[in-house]
Short mmCIF file of C-alpha atoms in Angstrom, two decimals:
data_model
loop_
_atom_site.label_atom_id
_atom_site.label_comp_id
_atom_site.label_asym_id
_atom_site.label_seq_id
_atom_site.Cartn_x
_atom_site.Cartn_y
_atom_site.Cartn_z
CA MET A 1 38.06 67.81 -5.85
CA VAL A 2 38.02 64.38 -4.24
CA MET A 3 36.81 64.28 -0.65
CA LYS A 4 38.70 61.90 1.59
CA ILE A 5 36.80 60.28 4.43
CA ARG A 6 38.57 58.75 7.38
CA PHE A 7 36.89 56.03 9.43
CA SER A 8 37.76 55.26 13.01
CA ARG A 9 37.90 51.64 14.15
CA SER A 10 34.64 52.11 16.02
CA MET A 11 32.96 53.51 12.89
CA LEU A 12 34.21 50.62 10.79
CA ALA A 13 33.00 48.13 13.38
CA ALA A 14 29.58 49.77 13.40
CA LEU A 15 29.36 49.68 9.58
CA PHE A 16 30.44 46.04 9.51
CA ALA A 17 27.82 45.14 12.12
CA CYS A 18 25.20 47.03 10.13
CA SER A 19 26.08 45.13 6.94
CA ILE A 20 25.75 41.79 8.74
CA THR A 21 22.41 42.81 10.21
CA THR A 22 21.18 43.87 6.76
CA ALA A 23 22.29 40.57 5.24
CA GLN A 24 20.64 38.60 8.01
CA ALA A 25 17.41 40.54 7.55
CA ALA A 26 17.45 39.77 3.83
CA ASP A 27 18.11 36.10 4.53
CA LYS A 28 14.97 35.91 6.68
CA THR A 29 12.72 36.59 3.69
CA LEU A 30 11.57 33.41 1.96
CA ILE A 31 10.54 33.92 -1.67
CA TYR A 32 8.30 31.45 -3.50
CA CYS A 33 7.87 31.63 -7.27
CA SER A 34 4.16 30.77 -7.46
CA SER A 35 2.31 29.88 -10.65
CA ALA A 36 -0.66 32.26 -10.70
CA SER A 37 -2.61 34.97 -8.96
CA PRO A 38 -5.20 33.55 -6.57
CA ALA A 39 -8.83 33.85 -7.65
CA GLY A 40 -9.37 35.38 -4.20
CA PHE A 41 -8.46 35.03 -0.51
CA ASP A 42 -11.87 33.93 0.80
CA ILE A 43 -10.86 30.33 0.29
CA ALA A 44 -14.30 28.82 0.95
CA GLN A 45 -15.31 30.24 -2.44
CA TYR A 46 -12.53 28.41 -4.29
CA ALA A 47 -11.04 24.96 -4.73
CA ALA A 48 -7.69 25.41 -6.51
CA VAL A 49 -4.27 24.71 -5.02
CA THR A 50 -3.17 28.21 -6.05
CA ASP A 51 -5.89 29.73 -3.88
CA SER A 52 -5.23 27.46 -0.89
CA GLU A 53 -1.52 28.29 -0.87
CA ALA A 54 -2.21 32.03 -0.71
CA SER A 55 -4.76 31.82 2.11
CA ALA A 56 -5.58 28.57 3.91
CA ALA A 57 -1.96 27.38 4.06
CA THR A 58 -0.56 30.72 5.24
CA VAL A 59 -3.11 33.04 6.88
CA TYR A 60 -5.65 30.65 8.40
CA ASN A 61 -6.16 27.54 10.53
CA GLY A 62 -8.98 25.03 10.75
CA LEU A 63 -10.22 23.10 13.75
CA VAL A 64 -8.03 20.20 12.65
CA ALA A 65 -5.20 19.90 10.13
CA PHE A 66 -3.18 17.39 8.19
CA LYS A 67 0.21 16.71 9.70
CA ARG A 68 2.87 18.40 7.61
CA GLY A 69 3.85 16.07 4.74
CA SER A 70 1.19 13.51 5.70
CA THR A 71 -2.50 12.57 5.35
CA GLU A 72 -2.79 12.09 9.13
CA VAL A 73 -5.33 14.39 10.83
CA ILE A 74 -4.02 16.20 13.92
CA PRO A 75 -5.44 18.85 16.29
CA ALA A 76 -5.21 22.51 15.28
CA LEU A 77 -7.58 25.18 16.65
CA ALA A 78 -9.38 22.31 18.36
CA GLU A 79 -7.04 20.55 20.74
CA LYS A 80 -9.31 17.48 20.84
CA TRP A 81 -12.72 16.22 19.68
CA ASP A 82 -15.32 13.63 20.68
CA ILE A 83 -17.65 11.60 18.46
CA SER A 84 -21.03 10.33 19.67
CA ALA A 85 -21.84 6.62 19.65
CA ASP A 86 -24.15 7.00 16.66
CA GLY A 87 -21.49 8.92 14.70
CA LEU A 88 -23.72 11.96 14.14
CA VAL A 89 -22.40 14.43 16.73
CA TYR A 90 -18.85 15.81 16.77
CA THR A 91 -17.83 17.98 19.72
CA PHE A 92 -14.68 20.09 19.24
CA HIS A 93 -12.83 21.54 22.25
CA LEU A 94 -11.07 24.74 21.25
CA ARG A 95 -7.52 25.66 22.11
CA ARG A 96 -7.33 28.60 24.53
CA GLY A 97 -5.27 31.73 24.02
CA VAL A 98 -5.33 31.70 20.18
CA LYS A 99 -4.94 35.23 18.82
CA PHE A 100 -6.26 36.62 15.56
CA HIS A 101 -3.85 38.70 13.48
CA THR A 102 -3.32 42.39 14.11
CA THR A 103 -3.01 44.10 10.73
CA ARG A 104 -3.03 47.57 9.21
CA PHE A 105 -6.74 47.12 8.48
CA PHE A 106 -7.97 45.52 11.74
CA THR A 107 -7.00 45.17 15.40
CA PRO A 108 -8.83 42.37 17.27
CA THR A 109 -10.07 42.90 20.82
CA ARG A 110 -10.47 39.24 21.79
CA GLU A 111 -9.09 35.76 21.20
CA LEU A 112 -10.65 32.85 19.30
CA THR A 113 -13.95 31.57 20.74
CA ALA A 114 -16.79 29.26 19.71
CA ASP A 115 -18.60 32.31 18.27
CA ASP A 116 -16.03 32.47 15.45
CA VAL A 117 -16.53 28.81 14.55
CA VAL A 118 -20.33 29.03 14.56
CA TYR A 119 -20.31 32.27 12.50
CA THR A 120 -17.91 30.77 9.94
CA PHE A 121 -20.01 27.67 9.30
CA GLU A 122 -23.44 29.28 9.52
CA ARG A 123 -22.38 31.62 6.72
CA MET A 124 -21.81 28.60 4.47
CA MET A 125 -24.95 26.81 5.69
CA SER A 126 -27.50 29.59 5.19
CA LYS A 127 -28.12 32.08 2.40
CA GLU A 128 -29.99 34.16 5.00
CA HIS A 129 -26.83 34.65 7.08
CA PRO A 130 -26.30 38.44 7.40
CA PHE A 131 -22.78 38.40 6.00
CA ARG A 132 -23.73 36.18 3.07
CA LYS A 133 -26.74 38.38 2.27
CA ALA A 134 -24.49 41.43 2.19
CA TYR A 135 -21.78 39.65 0.21
CA PRO A 136 -23.45 36.84 -1.80
CA ALA A 137 -21.09 33.96 -2.51
CA ASP A 138 -21.21 30.26 -3.34
CA PHE A 139 -19.11 27.70 -1.52
CA PRO A 140 -18.51 24.90 -4.04
CA TYR A 141 -16.38 22.68 -1.82
CA PHE A 142 -18.83 22.85 1.07
CA THR A 143 -21.57 21.88 -1.39
CA ASP A 144 -19.50 19.28 -3.25
CA MET A 145 -18.81 17.50 0.04
CA GLY A 146 -22.56 17.44 0.67
CA LEU A 147 -22.22 19.44 3.88
CA ASP A 148 -24.85 21.95 2.80
CA LYS A 149 -27.42 19.15 3.17
CA ASN A 150 -25.82 16.90 5.77
CA LEU A 151 -24.72 19.45 8.36
CA LYS A 152 -27.81 19.85 10.56
CA SER A 153 -26.44 22.40 13.03
CA VAL A 154 -23.32 24.02 14.50
CA GLU A 155 -23.88 25.06 18.11
CA LYS A 156 -21.89 26.86 20.78
CA VAL A 157 -21.79 24.79 23.96
CA ASP A 158 -19.58 27.31 25.77
CA ASP A 159 -16.83 29.76 24.77
CA HIS A 160 -14.42 26.94 23.95
CA THR A 161 -16.71 24.08 22.88
CA VAL A 162 -18.59 23.66 19.59
CA LYS A 163 -20.99 20.86 18.65
CA PHE A 164 -21.54 19.78 15.01
CA THR A 165 -24.61 17.59 14.34
CA LEU A 166 -25.09 15.65 11.09
CA HIS A 167 -28.25 14.28 9.52
CA ASN A 168 -26.44 11.18 8.23
CA LEU A 169 -23.18 9.39 8.87
CA ASP A 170 -20.21 10.80 6.98
CA ALA A 171 -17.15 8.57 7.15
CA SER A 172 -14.83 11.37 6.02
CA PHE A 173 -16.18 14.22 8.19
CA VAL A 174 -13.05 14.80 10.30
CA GLN A 175 -10.81 14.62 7.21
CA ASN A 176 -13.10 17.11 5.49
CA MET A 177 -12.71 19.51 8.41
CA ALA A 178 -8.96 19.57 7.79
CA MET A 179 -9.45 20.87 4.25
CA SER A 180 -8.97 24.45 3.11
CA PHE A 181 -12.65 25.42 2.90
CA ALA A 182 -13.10 24.73 6.65
CA ILE A 183 -10.72 27.42 7.95
CA ILE A 184 -12.04 29.64 10.75
CA HIS A 185 -12.73 33.37 10.31
CA SER A 186 -12.91 36.08 12.97
CA ARG A 187 -16.54 36.96 13.64
CA GLU A 188 -15.43 40.30 15.04
CA TYR A 189 -13.57 41.19 11.84
CA MET A 190 -16.44 40.06 9.60
CA GLU A 191 -18.96 42.08 11.60
CA LYS A 192 -16.69 45.13 11.36
CA LEU A 193 -16.63 44.73 7.55
CA LEU A 194 -20.39 44.37 7.60
CA ALA A 195 -20.83 47.53 9.69
CA ASP A 196 -18.50 49.44 7.34
CA GLY A 197 -20.48 48.30 4.30
CA THR A 198 -17.39 46.54 2.84
CA PRO A 199 -17.98 42.78 3.33
CA GLU A 200 -16.30 42.04 -0.01
CA LEU A 201 -12.93 42.90 1.59
CA ILE A 202 -12.98 39.43 3.18
CA ASN A 203 -11.85 38.28 -0.28
CA GLN A 204 -9.10 40.91 -0.55
CA GLN A 205 -7.80 41.41 2.99
CA PRO A 206 -7.70 38.01 4.74
CA LEU A 207 -7.29 37.85 8.51
CA GLY A 208 -6.93 34.64 10.47
CA THR A 209 -4.94 32.85 13.17
CA GLY A 210 -2.35 31.21 10.88
CA PRO A 211 1.46 31.27 10.78
CA PHE A 212 1.70 34.28 8.44
CA VAL A 213 -0.02 37.66 8.46
CA PHE A 214 -1.24 39.09 5.15
CA GLN A 215 0.33 42.43 4.24
CA ARG A 216 -0.42 43.33 0.62
CA TYR A 217 -1.16 41.91 -2.81
CA GLN A 218 -0.47 43.11 -6.34
CA LYS A 219 -2.21 40.98 -8.93
CA ASP A 220 0.11 39.04 -11.27
CA ALA A 221 3.10 40.44 -9.35
CA GLN A 222 3.41 39.45 -5.68
CA ILE A 223 1.77 38.66 -2.35
CA ARG A 224 3.58 39.67 0.84
CA PHE A 225 3.19 38.14 4.29
CA LYS A 226 5.04 38.56 7.59
CA ALA A 227 5.56 36.01 10.33
CA ASN A 228 2.88 35.78 13.01
CA LYS A 229 4.97 36.33 16.16
CA ASP A 230 1.96 35.38 18.32
CA TYR A 231 1.33 32.08 16.56
CA TRP A 232 -0.14 29.48 18.90
CA ASN A 233 1.87 26.56 17.48
CA LYS A 234 5.38 27.09 18.84
CA GLU A 235 6.57 23.67 17.62
CA ASP A 236 5.66 24.12 13.96
CA GLY A 237 5.44 27.86 13.37
CA PRO A 238 7.05 30.36 10.98
CA LEU A 239 10.86 30.31 10.94
CA VAL A 240 11.36 33.27 8.58
CA ASP A 241 10.40 36.92 9.12
CA ASN A 242 8.79 37.45 5.73
CA LEU A 243 7.18 35.34 3.02
CA VAL A 244 6.79 36.58 -0.55
CA PHE A 245 4.87 34.94 -3.38
CA ALA A 246 6.54 36.12 -6.59
CA ILE A 247 3.84 35.31 -9.14
CA THR A 248 5.55 33.80 -12.20
CA LYS A 249 3.20 32.22 -14.75
CA ASP A 250 5.90 30.80 -17.02
CA SER A 251 7.60 27.77 -15.45
CA ALA A 252 10.76 28.32 -17.50
CA VAL A 253 11.00 31.86 -16.12
CA ALA A 254 10.44 30.50 -12.59
CA ALA A 255 13.32 28.06 -13.13
CA GLN A 256 15.59 30.91 -14.25
CA LYS A 257 14.58 33.00 -11.24
CA LEU A 258 15.47 30.09 -8.98
CA LYS A 259 18.88 29.72 -10.64
CA ALA A 260 19.48 33.46 -10.32
CA GLY A 261 18.61 33.44 -6.63
CA GLU A 262 15.52 35.59 -7.12
CA CYS A 263 13.37 32.99 -5.36
CA HIS A 264 14.10 30.14 -2.97
CA ILE A 265 11.36 27.70 -3.98
CA ALA A 266 9.56 27.30 -7.31
CA TYR A 267 6.35 25.51 -8.25
CA SER A 268 6.51 22.16 -10.04
CA PRO A 269 8.58 22.62 -13.20
CA LEU A 270 8.28 21.02 -16.63
CA PRO A 271 10.62 18.12 -17.42
CA ALA A 272 13.01 20.25 -19.48
CA ASP A 273 13.32 22.71 -16.61
CA ILE A 274 14.09 19.91 -14.14
CA GLU A 275 17.01 18.71 -16.25
CA LEU A 276 18.32 22.28 -16.33
CA LEU A 277 17.97 22.71 -12.57
CA LYS A 278 19.61 19.38 -11.74
CA LYS A 279 22.87 20.71 -13.17
CA ASP A 280 22.97 23.62 -10.74
CA PRO A 281 24.96 22.77 -7.55
CA ASN A 282 23.06 25.43 -5.60
CA ILE A 283 19.68 23.80 -6.21
CA LYS A 284 18.08 20.64 -4.86
CA ILE A 285 14.91 18.92 -6.06
CA LEU A 286 12.60 17.04 -3.71
CA SER A 287 10.34 14.40 -5.28
CA ALA A 288 7.42 12.26 -4.12
CA PRO A 289 4.73 10.06 -5.73
CA GLY A 290 1.89 12.16 -7.08
CA PHE A 291 -1.61 12.14 -5.59
CA ASN A 292 -3.11 13.79 -8.67
CA VAL A 293 -4.73 13.15 -12.03
CA GLY A 294 -4.93 15.43 -15.06
CA TYR A 295 -8.25 15.26 -16.93
CA VAL A 296 -10.15 16.34 -20.00
CA TYR A 297 -13.73 17.01 -18.86
CA TYR A 298 -16.66 16.66 -21.29
CA ASN A 299 -19.70 18.83 -20.63
CA THR A 300 -22.30 16.06 -20.61
CA GLU A 301 -25.14 18.58 -20.93
CA LYS A 302 -24.06 19.80 -24.38
CA GLY A 303 -24.80 18.51 -27.90
CA PRO A 304 -22.92 15.39 -28.99
CA LEU A 305 -21.21 15.17 -25.59
CA ARG A 306 -24.49 13.99 -24.05
CA ASN A 307 -23.86 10.63 -25.74
CA PRO A 308 -21.50 8.20 -23.90
CA GLN A 309 -20.48 6.67 -27.26
CA VAL A 310 -19.17 10.06 -28.37
CA ARG A 311 -17.25 10.53 -25.14
CA VAL A 312 -15.69 7.06 -25.44
CA ALA A 313 -14.75 7.86 -29.05
CA LEU A 314 -13.04 11.08 -28.02
CA ASP A 315 -11.22 9.24 -25.24
CA MET A 316 -9.95 6.54 -27.61
CA ALA A 317 -8.77 9.15 -30.11
CA ILE A 318 -6.44 10.80 -27.56
CA ASN A 319 -2.94 9.43 -27.88
CA LYS A 320 -2.24 9.47 -24.17
CA PRO A 321 1.17 7.73 -24.30
CA ALA A 322 2.33 10.36 -26.82
CA ILE A 323 1.13 13.17 -24.54
CA ILE A 324 2.87 11.65 -21.53
CA LYS A 325 6.11 11.34 -23.50
CA ALA A 326 5.97 14.83 -25.03
CA VAL A 327 4.57 16.77 -22.07
CA TYR A 328 5.35 14.88 -18.88
CA GLY A 329 8.71 13.49 -19.87
CA GLY A 330 9.78 11.06 -17.16
CA LEU A 331 7.43 12.68 -14.66
CA GLY A 332 4.11 11.06 -15.50
CA VAL A 333 2.37 7.68 -15.70
CA LEU A 334 -0.82 6.77 -17.54
CA ALA A 335 -3.99 7.27 -15.49
CA HIS A 336 -6.48 4.43 -15.99
CA GLY A 337 -9.33 5.84 -13.93
CA PRO A 338 -10.61 8.87 -12.04
CA MET A 339 -8.35 8.27 -9.00
CA PRO A 340 -4.59 7.73 -8.60
CA THR A 341 -3.37 4.19 -7.89
CA SER A 342 -2.36 5.12 -4.31
CA GLN A 343 -5.95 5.94 -3.29
CA TRP A 344 -7.53 3.10 -1.31
CA SER A 345 -10.50 1.52 -3.16
CA TYR A 346 -8.74 2.06 -6.52
CA ASP A 347 -9.85 -0.64 -8.98
CA GLU A 348 -6.76 -2.14 -10.63
CA THR A 349 -8.84 -4.24 -13.02
CA ILE A 350 -10.01 -1.19 -15.01
CA LYS A 351 -7.58 -0.18 -17.72
CA SER A 352 -7.47 2.81 -20.03
CA ARG A 353 -8.81 2.05 -23.51
CA PRO A 354 -6.10 1.72 -26.18
CA HIS A 355 -5.51 4.53 -28.66
CA ASP A 356 -7.61 3.39 -31.65
CA LEU A 357 -8.63 5.92 -34.31
CA ASP A 358 -10.56 3.39 -36.42
CA LYS A 359 -12.68 2.30 -33.46
CA ALA A 360 -13.21 5.95 -32.48
CA ARG A 361 -14.49 6.79 -36.01
CA GLU A 362 -16.77 3.74 -35.91
CA LEU A 363 -18.29 4.88 -32.60
CA LEU A 364 -18.95 8.36 -34.02
CA VAL A 365 -20.74 6.83 -37.01
CA GLN A 366 -22.86 4.69 -34.67
CA ALA A 367 -23.68 7.79 -32.61
CA GLY A 368 -24.86 9.62 -35.74
CA TYR A 369 -21.82 11.81 -36.44
CA PRO A 370 -20.14 10.31 -39.56
CA ASP A 371 -18.75 13.74 -40.50
CA GLY A 372 -17.68 14.67 -37.01
CA PHE A 373 -18.64 17.96 -35.37
CA ASP A 374 -17.20 21.18 -33.89
CA LEU A 375 -15.98 21.50 -30.31
CA GLY A 376 -14.45 24.15 -28.07
CA LEU A 377 -11.55 23.06 -25.85
CA TRP A 378 -10.36 25.25 -22.98
CA ALA A 379 -6.69 25.05 -22.05
CA LEU A 380 -5.73 25.89 -18.46
CA PRO A 381 -4.29 29.44 -18.17
CA VAL A 382 -1.91 28.61 -15.31
CA ALA A 383 1.21 26.49 -15.56
CA ARG A 384 0.57 22.87 -14.65
CA LEU A 385 2.45 19.82 -15.87
CA HIS A 386 -0.80 17.99 -16.68
CA ASN A 387 -2.41 20.91 -18.49
CA SER A 388 0.13 22.63 -20.68
CA ARG A 389 -0.84 24.36 -23.91
CA LEU A 390 1.02 21.59 -25.70
CA THR A 391 -1.38 19.01 -24.25
CA ALA A 392 -4.34 20.94 -25.67
CA GLU A 393 -2.68 21.22 -29.09
CA LEU A 394 -1.91 17.49 -29.18
CA ILE A 395 -5.54 16.64 -28.31
CA GLN A 396 -6.73 19.08 -30.96
CA ALA A 397 -4.60 17.25 -33.54
CA ASP A 398 -5.78 13.81 -32.36
CA TRP A 399 -9.46 14.72 -32.61
CA ALA A 400 -8.99 16.25 -36.05
CA LYS A 401 -8.08 12.75 -37.25
CA ILE A 402 -11.62 11.52 -36.47
CA GLY A 403 -13.33 14.59 -37.92
CA VAL A 404 -13.81 16.54 -34.68
CA ARG A 405 -12.87 20.16 -35.34
CA VAL A 406 -11.53 21.88 -32.22
CA LYS A 407 -11.19 25.55 -31.39
CA LEU A 408 -8.80 26.26 -28.50
CA ASN A 409 -9.63 28.92 -25.95
CA THR A 410 -8.79 30.04 -22.42
CA TYR A 411 -9.53 32.76 -19.85
CA GLU A 412 -7.85 34.42 -16.89
CA TRP A 413 -7.80 31.96 -13.97
CA ALA A 414 -10.69 33.31 -11.88
CA GLU A 415 -12.86 33.79 -14.96
CA TYR A 416 -11.91 30.31 -16.21
CA LEU A 417 -13.23 28.72 -13.00
CA LYS A 418 -16.33 30.91 -12.88
CA ARG A 419 -17.37 30.07 -16.45
CA ALA A 420 -16.55 26.38 -15.96
CA ARG A 421 -18.83 26.13 -12.91
CA GLN A 422 -21.57 27.76 -14.96
CA GLY A 423 -21.14 25.10 -17.67
CA SER A 424 -20.11 27.53 -20.43
CA HIS A 425 -17.53 25.12 -21.87
CA ASP A 426 -17.72 22.16 -24.22
CA VAL A 427 -14.51 20.49 -23.08
CA ILE A 428 -12.17 21.75 -20.38
CA MET A 429 -8.77 20.76 -19.03
CA VAL A 430 -8.47 20.69 -15.23
CA GLY A 431 -6.45 18.52 -12.88
CA TRP A 432 -7.29 17.35 -9.38
CA VAL A 433 -5.09 16.76 -6.37
CA GLY A 434 -6.56 14.73 -3.52
CA ASP A 435 -7.47 16.81 -0.48
CA ASN A 436 -8.08 14.39 2.35
CA GLY A 437 -7.18 10.80 1.42
CA ASP A 438 -10.80 9.65 1.12
CA PRO A 439 -12.27 8.22 -2.14
CA ASP A 440 -15.29 10.52 -1.90
CA ASN A 441 -12.94 13.45 -2.37
CA TRP A 442 -12.40 12.15 -5.92
CA LEU A 443 -15.59 10.42 -6.97
CA GLY A 444 -18.01 12.55 -4.98
CA ASN A 445 -16.40 15.92 -5.67
CA LEU A 446 -15.82 15.29 -9.36
CA LEU A 447 -18.71 13.06 -10.43
CA ALA A 448 -21.66 13.29 -8.01
CA CYS A 449 -24.87 15.17 -8.78
CA ARG A 450 -24.33 17.31 -5.68
CA SER A 451 -21.12 18.73 -7.12
CA VAL A 452 -22.58 19.97 -10.44
CA GLY A 453 -21.89 23.70 -10.40
CA GLY A 454 -18.85 23.07 -8.23
CA SER A 455 -15.91 20.83 -9.11
CA ASN A 456 -17.99 18.50 -11.31
CA PHE A 457 -16.97 20.24 -14.54
CA SER A 458 -18.49 17.41 -16.58
CA ARG A 459 -21.87 18.32 -15.05
CA PHE A 460 -22.31 14.56 -14.88
CA CYS A 461 -25.38 13.44 -12.92
CA HIS A 462 -25.98 9.71 -13.42
CA LYS A 463 -28.48 8.20 -10.97
CA PRO A 464 -27.02 4.64 -10.72
CA MET A 465 -23.57 6.02 -9.93
CA ASP A 466 -24.91 8.74 -7.64
CA GLU A 467 -26.76 6.20 -5.50
CA LEU A 468 -23.51 4.26 -5.01
CA LEU A 469 -21.55 7.38 -4.04
CA ASN A 470 -24.16 8.60 -1.57
CA LYS A 471 -24.43 5.17 0.05
CA ALA A 472 -20.64 4.78 0.36
CA LYS A 473 -20.27 8.20 1.94
CA ARG A 474 -22.61 7.22 4.76
CA LEU A 475 -20.87 3.99 5.72
CA THR A 476 -17.96 3.43 8.10
CA ASP A 477 -17.13 -0.13 6.94
CA LYS A 478 -14.05 0.34 4.75
CA GLU A 479 -14.47 -2.99 2.97
CA GLU A 480 -18.06 -2.23 1.99
CA ARG A 481 -17.14 1.28 0.92
CA THR A 482 -14.38 -0.15 -1.27
CA ARG A 483 -16.85 -2.49 -2.97
CA LEU A 484 -19.23 0.38 -3.74
CA TYR A 485 -16.49 2.65 -5.02
CA LYS A 486 -15.25 -0.08 -7.36
CA GLU A 487 -18.77 -0.42 -8.77
CA ALA A 488 -18.80 3.35 -9.29
CA GLN A 489 -15.46 3.20 -11.14
CA ALA A 490 -16.91 0.56 -13.50
CA ILE A 491 -19.81 2.91 -14.31
CA PHE A 492 -17.35 5.75 -14.84
CA HIS A 493 -15.41 3.66 -17.37
CA GLU A 494 -18.62 2.87 -19.23
CA GLN A 495 -19.96 6.46 -19.23
CA MET A 496 -16.62 8.29 -19.66
CA PRO A 497 -17.67 11.79 -18.48
CA MET A 498 -14.01 12.77 -18.56
CA SER A 499 -10.77 11.34 -19.87
CA PRO A 500 -8.01 10.75 -17.30
CA ILE A 501 -4.65 11.44 -18.90
CA ALA A 502 -1.84 10.94 -16.39
CA THR A 503 -0.63 11.16 -12.81
CA ALA A 504 2.35 13.46 -12.38
CA LEU A 505 5.28 12.94 -10.05
CA GLN A 506 5.58 15.78 -7.54
CA SER A 507 8.89 17.61 -7.92
CA VAL A 508 9.75 20.70 -5.90
CA PRO A 509 12.93 22.58 -6.86
CA MET A 510 14.51 24.84 -4.26
CA SER A 511 17.68 26.54 -3.16
CA ASN A 512 20.10 24.55 -1.02
CA LYS A 513 19.54 27.25 1.61
CA VAL A 514 16.00 26.02 2.22
CA ASP A 515 15.62 23.71 5.20
CA GLY A 516 12.58 21.92 6.60
CA PHE A 517 10.32 21.97 3.53
CA ARG A 518 8.09 18.90 3.24
CA ILE A 519 6.13 17.87 0.17
CA ASN A 520 2.42 17.97 0.87
CA PRO A 521 0.67 14.87 -0.54
CA PHE A 522 -2.23 17.13 -1.57
CA GLY A 523 0.00 19.38 -3.67
CA ILE A 524 -0.27 22.53 -1.52
CA TYR A 525 2.99 24.29 -0.68
CA GLN A 526 3.27 25.10 3.05
CA PHE A 527 5.92 27.42 4.47
CA PHE A 528 5.60 27.15 8.24
CA GLY A 529 8.43 25.10 9.71
CA VAL A 530 10.62 26.16 6.76
CA SER A 531 13.84 28.10 7.35
CA LEU A 532 16.77 29.50 5.40
CA LYS A 533 20.27 28.38 6.28
#
C-alpha cells in the first residue's frame, strides 16, 4: 500500500524555509584541506607552518600581529607599546575587555590581564616554572631567537600593563613578538590543568582569545573549530560559523577534493595539480612571490659531513636545475643562498655553484673519500613542493654518481622533527618560510650556535659566523646590519652547512565561493576575515 501525504501551503512554506536554513548553515562552514596533522597545539613547542595554522593562526593571539597579507606589525592584544630611549625596555598596554574562550573543557571567570602575559613568558624563561616542571617542554623558537638569554624579565606593572626588559638590544624584538611562539595563554586555564594533574592537555586542548574556538581533533582526519562570537576584533574577525581542517596528506587527493567541493581551500599544490585546477571554472588560484627556501641540511657533527669540502662536493653533485624542472615545474627558481632574494640584506653577488660531478669527485678524493661513503637521507613526510619524495630520489641518484651511497628514510611528522632536533639524522630535507621579515629569522634561526637543537638542523656552530650574527642582532643601524649579514652569507657559501635548492612561488587554490582570503607572506593560512559567498 502506498501512503499519500498531503501538504498544506503553510507546511510547504515551512519545509522550504527549513531547507534554505539548512543550506545556509552548511554554507557557513569553511573547509580547508590541510597537509598534515599538527605535531601539537602548544605552539611554543613547535616551529612548522602546519602547527601554526592549527593553533596560533586560529585559536590564539599575541600582543602584536602581522597585518593580514603583510609583514607590517600592528596592535593585537596590546593596543599600543612604548620603547625606552636605550632600546632595552618595551612596555605593552593591553586591550581591555578581551575574553578567553568558553569551551566544553573550561569556562573562564575573568578577562585577559597582565598575569596571563607574565605567566606565558615566564614558563618559557624558566625551567623552574611550576607548569613547566609539571609538563617539561622545550621551546625551540624562543631559544633560537636568543630570547632565553636576552629576555631579562617580564613584569606586571598593573592589570593592563606589562614591561619586558632585555639584556641587550634586539633590533627585531617587536617583529619576534608577532610570531607564533609568542601567543598568550590563559593563566587561569593553565593553573586549572595543573591542579587537575593534567598539564599535558595544553598540547591537546588549546584555549586562547583568537578568532576560532577549538572543538575537537582526530589525528590524520580532521580538526574542528567554531567561530568566536565574543572576538575582540570586530573589524577582522571570523565570518563563517565553523572551520574544519580536513587533513589530506596527498596533494593530488586534496586537488580532487577541491574539485569535488569537499573543501573550499587547499594547501599549495604540485605543478601538475595546478594545471588540472586551472581548467575548472569553479576554482580560482591566488599566487604571490615566495618567501621561502627548500634545503638539504647536512649534520655537521657526523662523520664525513664534518668536512666543508665534503659538503661542497655534495652540493655540487646535486643537479638543482633538473630538480626544479622535474619537481617545481614553473613554480620555483634556483636559490643561491640561505635567504630568498626578497629579504633585505640578501647578497646578490653570491651564486650557487654549478652542477659539476668531476669537481665533486675531486673534492671527495682531496677530503680522503676516493671510494665515497654511505649516508642516510630523510625525506619530509608531509606534502611540500620543495620536499617531495621525488626530490629525495633525484638527490639519491645524483650522489650515487660520485660514489655516495644513500639510504632514504622518513618518520611521522612529529617524530621527524623530534629526531631532527636531537641530531639523529645524517642529511635531512626541510624548508623554511620567513616568519617576521628580519634577516636574523633566517641566518640566526637556521645557522647560529644558539639554535642548535632547535631549527638549526645542520647543528652548525661556526664561531666566526656566530660572532657576526650576534653582533648584527644587537644593532639598529640597518646599513651596518646589512654589511654583517653579507659577511655571514659569504661564510655560509664557503662552509656549506646546507644546500639551498629553490624558492617556490606561493599558489593557493580555492573555490570561487571563497572571499577575502589573503596570502600570508610567511606561508601560514589564516581564515579570519574569510567568508563564503
